[in-house]
Tab-separated table of C-alpha atoms in Angstrom:
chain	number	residue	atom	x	y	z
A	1493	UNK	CA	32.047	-2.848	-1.539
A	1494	UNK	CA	32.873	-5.645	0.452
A	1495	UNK	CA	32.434	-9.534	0.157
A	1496	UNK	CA	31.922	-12.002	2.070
A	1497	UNK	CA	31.548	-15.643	1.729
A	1498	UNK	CA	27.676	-16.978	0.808
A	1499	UNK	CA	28.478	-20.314	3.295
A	1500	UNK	CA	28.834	-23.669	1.561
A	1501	UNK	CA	28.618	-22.133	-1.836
A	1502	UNK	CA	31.692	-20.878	-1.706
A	1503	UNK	CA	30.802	-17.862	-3.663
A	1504	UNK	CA	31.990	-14.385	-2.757
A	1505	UNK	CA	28.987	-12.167	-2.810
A	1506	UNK	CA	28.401	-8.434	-1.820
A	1507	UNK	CA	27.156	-7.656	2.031
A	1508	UNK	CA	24.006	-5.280	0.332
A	1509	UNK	CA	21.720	-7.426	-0.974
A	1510	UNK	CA	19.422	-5.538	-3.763
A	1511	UNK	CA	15.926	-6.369	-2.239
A	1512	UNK	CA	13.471	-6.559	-5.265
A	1513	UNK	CA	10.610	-4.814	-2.783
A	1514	UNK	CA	12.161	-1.173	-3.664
A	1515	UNK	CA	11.035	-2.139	-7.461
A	1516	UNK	CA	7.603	-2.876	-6.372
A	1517	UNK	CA	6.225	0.872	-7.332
A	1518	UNK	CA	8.180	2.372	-9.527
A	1519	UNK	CA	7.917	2.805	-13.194
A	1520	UNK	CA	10.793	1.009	-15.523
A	1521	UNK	CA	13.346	4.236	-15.465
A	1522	UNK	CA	13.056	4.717	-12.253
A	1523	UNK	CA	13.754	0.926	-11.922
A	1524	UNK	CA	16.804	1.066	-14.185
A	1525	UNK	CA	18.459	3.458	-12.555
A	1526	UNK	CA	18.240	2.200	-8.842
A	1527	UNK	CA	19.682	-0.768	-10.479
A	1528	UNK	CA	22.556	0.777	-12.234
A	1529	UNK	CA	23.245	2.549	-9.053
A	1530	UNK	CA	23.754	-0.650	-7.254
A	1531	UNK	CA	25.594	-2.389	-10.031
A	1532	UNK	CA	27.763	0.152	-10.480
A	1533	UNK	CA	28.380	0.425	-6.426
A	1534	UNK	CA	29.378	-3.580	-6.378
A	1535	UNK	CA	26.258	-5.011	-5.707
A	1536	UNK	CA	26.213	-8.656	-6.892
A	1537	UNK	CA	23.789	-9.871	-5.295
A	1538	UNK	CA	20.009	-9.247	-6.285
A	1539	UNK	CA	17.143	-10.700	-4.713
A	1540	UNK	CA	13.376	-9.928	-5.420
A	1541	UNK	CA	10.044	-11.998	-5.002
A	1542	UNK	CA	7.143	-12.316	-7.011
A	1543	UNK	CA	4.850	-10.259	-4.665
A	1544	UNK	CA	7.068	-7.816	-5.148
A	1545	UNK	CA	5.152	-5.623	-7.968
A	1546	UNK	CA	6.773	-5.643	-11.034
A	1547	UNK	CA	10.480	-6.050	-9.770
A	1548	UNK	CA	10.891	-9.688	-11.115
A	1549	UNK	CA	9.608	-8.034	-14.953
A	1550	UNK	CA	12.422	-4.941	-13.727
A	1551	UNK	CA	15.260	-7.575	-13.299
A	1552	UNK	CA	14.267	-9.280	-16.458
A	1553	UNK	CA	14.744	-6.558	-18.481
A	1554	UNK	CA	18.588	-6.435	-17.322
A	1555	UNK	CA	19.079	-10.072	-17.471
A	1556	UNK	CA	20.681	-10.668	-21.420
A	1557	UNK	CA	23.317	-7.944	-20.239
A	1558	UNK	CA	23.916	-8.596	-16.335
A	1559	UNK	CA	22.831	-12.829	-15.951
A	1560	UNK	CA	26.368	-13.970	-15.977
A	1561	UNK	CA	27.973	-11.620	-13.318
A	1562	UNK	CA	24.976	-11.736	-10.685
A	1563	UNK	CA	24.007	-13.869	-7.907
A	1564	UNK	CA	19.826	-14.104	-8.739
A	1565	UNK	CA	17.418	-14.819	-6.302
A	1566	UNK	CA	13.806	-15.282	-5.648
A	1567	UNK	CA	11.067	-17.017	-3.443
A	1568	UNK	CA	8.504	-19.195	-3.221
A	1569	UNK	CA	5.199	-18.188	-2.349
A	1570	UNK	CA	2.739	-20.929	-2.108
A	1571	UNK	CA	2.986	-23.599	0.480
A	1572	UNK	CA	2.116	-26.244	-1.626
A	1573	UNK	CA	4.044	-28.492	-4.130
A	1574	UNK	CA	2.098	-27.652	-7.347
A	1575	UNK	CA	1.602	-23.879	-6.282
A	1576	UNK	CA	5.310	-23.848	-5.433
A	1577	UNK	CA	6.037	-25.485	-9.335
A	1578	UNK	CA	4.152	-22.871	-11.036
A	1579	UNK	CA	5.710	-20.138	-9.002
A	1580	UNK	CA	9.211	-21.149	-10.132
A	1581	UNK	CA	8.447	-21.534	-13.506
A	1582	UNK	CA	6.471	-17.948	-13.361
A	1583	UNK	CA	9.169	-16.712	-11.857
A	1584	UNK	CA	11.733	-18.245	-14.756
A	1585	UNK	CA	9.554	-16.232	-17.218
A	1586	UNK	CA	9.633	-12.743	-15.912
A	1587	UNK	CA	12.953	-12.944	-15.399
A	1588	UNK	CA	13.912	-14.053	-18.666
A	1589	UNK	CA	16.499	-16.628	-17.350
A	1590	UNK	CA	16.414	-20.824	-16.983
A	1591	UNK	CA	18.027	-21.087	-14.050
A	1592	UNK	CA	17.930	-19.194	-10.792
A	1593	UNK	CA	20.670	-19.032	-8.423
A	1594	UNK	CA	18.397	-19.273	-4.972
A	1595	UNK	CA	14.765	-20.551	-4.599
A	1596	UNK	CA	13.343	-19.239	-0.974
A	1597	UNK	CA	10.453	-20.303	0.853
A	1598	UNK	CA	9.187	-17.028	1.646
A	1599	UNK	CA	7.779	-15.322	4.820
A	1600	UNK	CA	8.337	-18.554	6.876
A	1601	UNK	CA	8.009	-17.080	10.480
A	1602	UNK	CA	5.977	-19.421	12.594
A	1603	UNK	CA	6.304	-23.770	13.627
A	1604	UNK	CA	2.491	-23.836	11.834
A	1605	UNK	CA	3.857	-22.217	8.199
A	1606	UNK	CA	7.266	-24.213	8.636
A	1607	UNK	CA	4.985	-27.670	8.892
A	1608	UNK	CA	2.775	-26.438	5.836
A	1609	UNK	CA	6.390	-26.072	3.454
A	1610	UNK	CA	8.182	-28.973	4.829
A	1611	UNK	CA	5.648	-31.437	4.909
A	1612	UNK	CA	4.291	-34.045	2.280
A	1613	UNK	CA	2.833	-32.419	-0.625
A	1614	UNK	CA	4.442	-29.375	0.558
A	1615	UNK	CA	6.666	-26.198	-0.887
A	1616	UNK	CA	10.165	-28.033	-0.380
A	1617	UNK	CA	9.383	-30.669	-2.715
A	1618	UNK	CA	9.000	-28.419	-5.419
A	1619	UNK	CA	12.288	-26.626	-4.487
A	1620	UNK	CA	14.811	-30.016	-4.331
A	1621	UNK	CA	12.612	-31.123	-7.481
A	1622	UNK	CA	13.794	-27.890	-9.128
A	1623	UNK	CA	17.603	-27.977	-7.896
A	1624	UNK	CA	17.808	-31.618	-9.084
A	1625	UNK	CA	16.436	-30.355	-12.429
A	1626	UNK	CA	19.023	-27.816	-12.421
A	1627	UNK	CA	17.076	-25.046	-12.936
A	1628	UNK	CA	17.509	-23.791	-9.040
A	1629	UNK	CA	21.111	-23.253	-7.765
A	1630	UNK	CA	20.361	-23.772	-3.920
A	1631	UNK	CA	16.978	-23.577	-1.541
A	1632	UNK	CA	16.574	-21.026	1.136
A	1633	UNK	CA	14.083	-19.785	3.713
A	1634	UNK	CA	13.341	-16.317	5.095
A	1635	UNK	CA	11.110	-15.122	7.501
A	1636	UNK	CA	9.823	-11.976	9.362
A	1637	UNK	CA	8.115	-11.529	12.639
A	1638	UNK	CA	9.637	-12.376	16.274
A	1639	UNK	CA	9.055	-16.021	16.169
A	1640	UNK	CA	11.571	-15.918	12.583
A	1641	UNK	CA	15.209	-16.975	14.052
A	1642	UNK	CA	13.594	-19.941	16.363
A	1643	UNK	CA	11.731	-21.536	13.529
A	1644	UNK	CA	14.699	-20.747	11.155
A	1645	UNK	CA	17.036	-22.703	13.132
A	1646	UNK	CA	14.299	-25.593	13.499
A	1647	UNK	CA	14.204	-25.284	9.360
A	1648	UNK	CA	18.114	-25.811	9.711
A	1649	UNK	CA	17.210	-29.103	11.716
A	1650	UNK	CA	14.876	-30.771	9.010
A	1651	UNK	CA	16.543	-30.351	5.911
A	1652	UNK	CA	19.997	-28.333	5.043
A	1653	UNK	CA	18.992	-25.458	3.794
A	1654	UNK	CA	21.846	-23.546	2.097
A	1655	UNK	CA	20.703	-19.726	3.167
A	1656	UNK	CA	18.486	-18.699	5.896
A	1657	UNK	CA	17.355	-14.659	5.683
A	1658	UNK	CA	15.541	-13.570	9.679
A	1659	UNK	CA	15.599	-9.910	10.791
A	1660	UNK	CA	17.969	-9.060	13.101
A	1661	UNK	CA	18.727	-5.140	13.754
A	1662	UNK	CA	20.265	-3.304	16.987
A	1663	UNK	CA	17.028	-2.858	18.728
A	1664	UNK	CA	15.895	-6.439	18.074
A	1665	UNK	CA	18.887	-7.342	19.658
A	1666	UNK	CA	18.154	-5.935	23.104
A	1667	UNK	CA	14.902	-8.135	23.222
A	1668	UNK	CA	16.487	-11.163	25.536
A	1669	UNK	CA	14.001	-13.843	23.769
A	1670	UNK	CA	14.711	-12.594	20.391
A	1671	UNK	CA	18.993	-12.335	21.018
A	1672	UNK	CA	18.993	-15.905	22.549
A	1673	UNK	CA	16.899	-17.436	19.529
A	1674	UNK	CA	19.128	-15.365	17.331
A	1675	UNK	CA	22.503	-16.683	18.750
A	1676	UNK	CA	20.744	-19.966	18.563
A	1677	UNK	CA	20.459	-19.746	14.772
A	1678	UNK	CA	23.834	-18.365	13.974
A	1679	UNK	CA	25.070	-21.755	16.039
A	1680	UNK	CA	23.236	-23.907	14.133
A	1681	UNK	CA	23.688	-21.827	10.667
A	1682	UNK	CA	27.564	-21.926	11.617
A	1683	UNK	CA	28.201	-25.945	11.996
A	1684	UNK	CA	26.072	-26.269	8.740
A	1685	UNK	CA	27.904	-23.719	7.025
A	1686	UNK	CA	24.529	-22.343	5.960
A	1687	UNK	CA	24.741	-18.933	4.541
A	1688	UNK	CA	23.107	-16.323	6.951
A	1689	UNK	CA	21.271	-13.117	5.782
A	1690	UNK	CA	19.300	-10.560	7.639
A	1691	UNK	CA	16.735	-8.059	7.186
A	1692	UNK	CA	15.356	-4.493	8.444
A	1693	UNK	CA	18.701	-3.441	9.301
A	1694	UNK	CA	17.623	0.383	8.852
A	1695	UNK	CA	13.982	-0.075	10.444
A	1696	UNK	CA	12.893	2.461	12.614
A	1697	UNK	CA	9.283	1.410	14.152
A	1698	UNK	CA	5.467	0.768	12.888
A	1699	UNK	CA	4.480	3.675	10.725
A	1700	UNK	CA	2.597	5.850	13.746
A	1701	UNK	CA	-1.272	5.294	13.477
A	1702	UNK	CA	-1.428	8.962	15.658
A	1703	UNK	CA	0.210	10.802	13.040
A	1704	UNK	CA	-1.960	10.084	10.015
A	1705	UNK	CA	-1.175	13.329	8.314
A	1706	UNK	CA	2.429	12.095	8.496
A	1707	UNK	CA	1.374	9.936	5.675
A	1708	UNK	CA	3.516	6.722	5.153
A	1709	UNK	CA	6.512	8.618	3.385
A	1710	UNK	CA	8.202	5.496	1.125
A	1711	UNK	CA	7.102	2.328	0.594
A	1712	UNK	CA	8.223	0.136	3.376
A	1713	UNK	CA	5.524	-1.765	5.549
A	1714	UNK	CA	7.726	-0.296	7.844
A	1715	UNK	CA	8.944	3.399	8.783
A	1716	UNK	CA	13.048	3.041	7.878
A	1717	UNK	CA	15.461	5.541	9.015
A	1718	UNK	CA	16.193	8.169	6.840
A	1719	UNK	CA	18.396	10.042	8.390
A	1720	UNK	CA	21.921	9.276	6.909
A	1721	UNK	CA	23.564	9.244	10.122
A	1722	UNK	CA	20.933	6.707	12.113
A	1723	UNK	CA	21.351	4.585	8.198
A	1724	UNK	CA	25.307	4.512	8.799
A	1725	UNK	CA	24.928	3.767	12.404
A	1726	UNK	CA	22.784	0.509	11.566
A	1727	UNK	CA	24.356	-0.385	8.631
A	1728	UNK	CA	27.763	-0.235	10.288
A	1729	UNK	CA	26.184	-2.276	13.850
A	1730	UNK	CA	24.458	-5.264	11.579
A	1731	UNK	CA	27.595	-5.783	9.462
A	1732	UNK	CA	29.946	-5.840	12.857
A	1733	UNK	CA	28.395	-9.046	12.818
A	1734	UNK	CA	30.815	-11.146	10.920
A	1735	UNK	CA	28.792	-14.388	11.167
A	1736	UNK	CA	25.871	-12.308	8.350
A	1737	UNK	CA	26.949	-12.769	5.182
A	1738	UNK	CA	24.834	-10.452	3.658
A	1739	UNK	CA	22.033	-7.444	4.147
A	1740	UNK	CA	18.773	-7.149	1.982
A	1741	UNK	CA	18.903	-3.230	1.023
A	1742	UNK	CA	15.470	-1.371	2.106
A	1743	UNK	CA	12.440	-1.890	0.091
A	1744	UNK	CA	12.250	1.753	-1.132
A	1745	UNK	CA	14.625	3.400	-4.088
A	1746	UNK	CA	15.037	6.413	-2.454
A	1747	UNK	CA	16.982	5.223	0.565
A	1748	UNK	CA	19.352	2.592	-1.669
A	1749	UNK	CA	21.772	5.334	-2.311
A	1750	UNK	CA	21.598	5.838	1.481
A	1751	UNK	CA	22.549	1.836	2.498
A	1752	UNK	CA	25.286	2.113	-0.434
A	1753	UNK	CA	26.911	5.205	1.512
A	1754	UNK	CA	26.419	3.567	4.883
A	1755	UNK	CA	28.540	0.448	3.615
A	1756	UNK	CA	31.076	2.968	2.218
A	1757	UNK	CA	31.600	5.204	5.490
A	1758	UNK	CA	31.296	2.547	8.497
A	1759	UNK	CA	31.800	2.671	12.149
A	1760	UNK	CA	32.500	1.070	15.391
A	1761	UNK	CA	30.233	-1.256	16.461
A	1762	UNK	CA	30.209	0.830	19.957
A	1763	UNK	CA	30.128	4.198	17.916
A	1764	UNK	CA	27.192	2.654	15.770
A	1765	UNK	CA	25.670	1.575	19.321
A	1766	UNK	CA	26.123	4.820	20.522
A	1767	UNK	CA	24.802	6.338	17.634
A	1768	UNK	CA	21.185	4.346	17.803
A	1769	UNK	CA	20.722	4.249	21.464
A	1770	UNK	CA	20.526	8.032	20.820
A	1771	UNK	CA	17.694	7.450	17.811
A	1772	UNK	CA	14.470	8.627	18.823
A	1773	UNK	CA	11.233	6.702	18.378
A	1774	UNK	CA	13.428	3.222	17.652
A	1775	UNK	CA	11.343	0.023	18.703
A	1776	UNK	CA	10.556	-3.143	17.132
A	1777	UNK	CA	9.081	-3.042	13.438
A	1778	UNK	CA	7.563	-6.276	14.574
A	1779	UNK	CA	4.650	-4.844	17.373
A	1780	UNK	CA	2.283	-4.917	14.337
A	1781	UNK	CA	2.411	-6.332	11.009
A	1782	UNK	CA	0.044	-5.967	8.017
A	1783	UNK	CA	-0.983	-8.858	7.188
């Protein structure tokens, strides 16, 4: 497994990120052994959220025996101060820890939401309240949706945040908007020294409303790739990237074992290019979102 710098933390974490949405439907043995799987592949790094099902209660069970030797991070829900306190603290409980590593403000993709968290009476105070307490290591934001890296880097402008997580995948990359508010970010992420993480590296499209006996086959909002060779290809093409620190592993159990091969067996960036130009059916998973 390799490691890569988490910006002006300093610390040395992991590039897969164990994403706490693969937890969000499975029972506790199926839970425990996804997470052996990763801690035994390297993973230090384990993020989760606490819309995420039960994967903040799954983490908690592991915390007396794992606490000391993982990076542990959640999110913020609410947009408001006191909503944001009593998520923390909730969040503190299930995971059966006093202090978490990284507080997010989560799903942060638009100018409107980004007002709503960073204004008076808003998320953020909660969050510096918390570091200054010391129960919160650092403060993040994440984001989805096309509008994510552009309001990310205007995040970057109004208060140093010390991670940002925005999608960014191979076919996102070929949108012109999307690449130029993406370079944009890693500028501004790069003379803060802010840690940059991404999401859907292994997306594949919108689950296809024409092929309803399909049936959604794993959890994702999302249809992933499946296909080990199309998961090595994007694997390999978002971690080319030197500038991400890390990748948030998809949100179903099944296809972790998948991502841990992938960052095991990597390519070229132009093989890995190669590779997914080839990939049937690959567009944006952003043309329509649940809400």
């Amino acid at each position: 497994m390799e490691y890569r710098r988490l910006g002006r933390l300093g610390r040395m974490n992991s590039v897969l990120i164990y994403g706490g949405a693969a937890l969000s439907r499975v029972d506790p043995d199926e839970a425990d052994r996804s997470i052996a799987l990763a801690l035994e592949s390297g993973v230090n790094h384990f993020d989760t959220a606490p819309d995420y099902g039960d994967s903040e209660l799954h983490y908690g069970r592991w915390m007396p025996e794992i606490r000391d030797r993982i990076f542990l991070s959640t999110k913020i829900e609410a947009r408001d101060r006191d909503g944001a306190w009593r998520d923390i603290h909730a969040s503190l409980d299930r995971l059966r820890t006093d202090r978490i590593d990284l507080i997010q403000l989560h799903a942060v993709g638009d100018p409107e939401d980004l007002d709503r968290v960073t204004g008076s009476g808003g998320a953020l105070e909660a969050a510096v309240e918390a570091r200054e307490q010391g129960i919160v290591g650092a403060i993040g934001i994440t984001g989805h949706g096309n509008g994510a890296p552009a309001t990310h880097r205007e995040a970057l402008r109004r208060f140093p945040f010390e991670t940002v997580l925005t999608p960014w995948n191979y076919i996102l990359s070929t949108d012109e908007s999307f690449r130029h508010d993406f370079e944009a970010l890693v500028s501004e992420a790069r003379r803060q020294d802010a840690a940059l993480m991404t999401i859907k590296t292994i997306s594949r499209r919108n689950w296809r409303s024409d092929h309803p006996l399909e049936g959604q086959r794993y959890s994702t909002w999302y249809e992933p790739f499946d296909e080990q060779c199309h998961v090595d290809a994007a694997v390999s093409w978002s971690l080319s990237h030197e500038e991400i620190a890390g990748i948030a592993m998809v949100g179903d159990v099944r296809l972790v074992p998948k991502m841990i091969a992938a960052e095991r067996n990597r390519m070229s960036r132009m093989d890995a290019e190669d590779v997914l130009l080839r990939a049937p059916d690959y567009s944006s998973p952003f043309i329509e979102m649940p809400i």
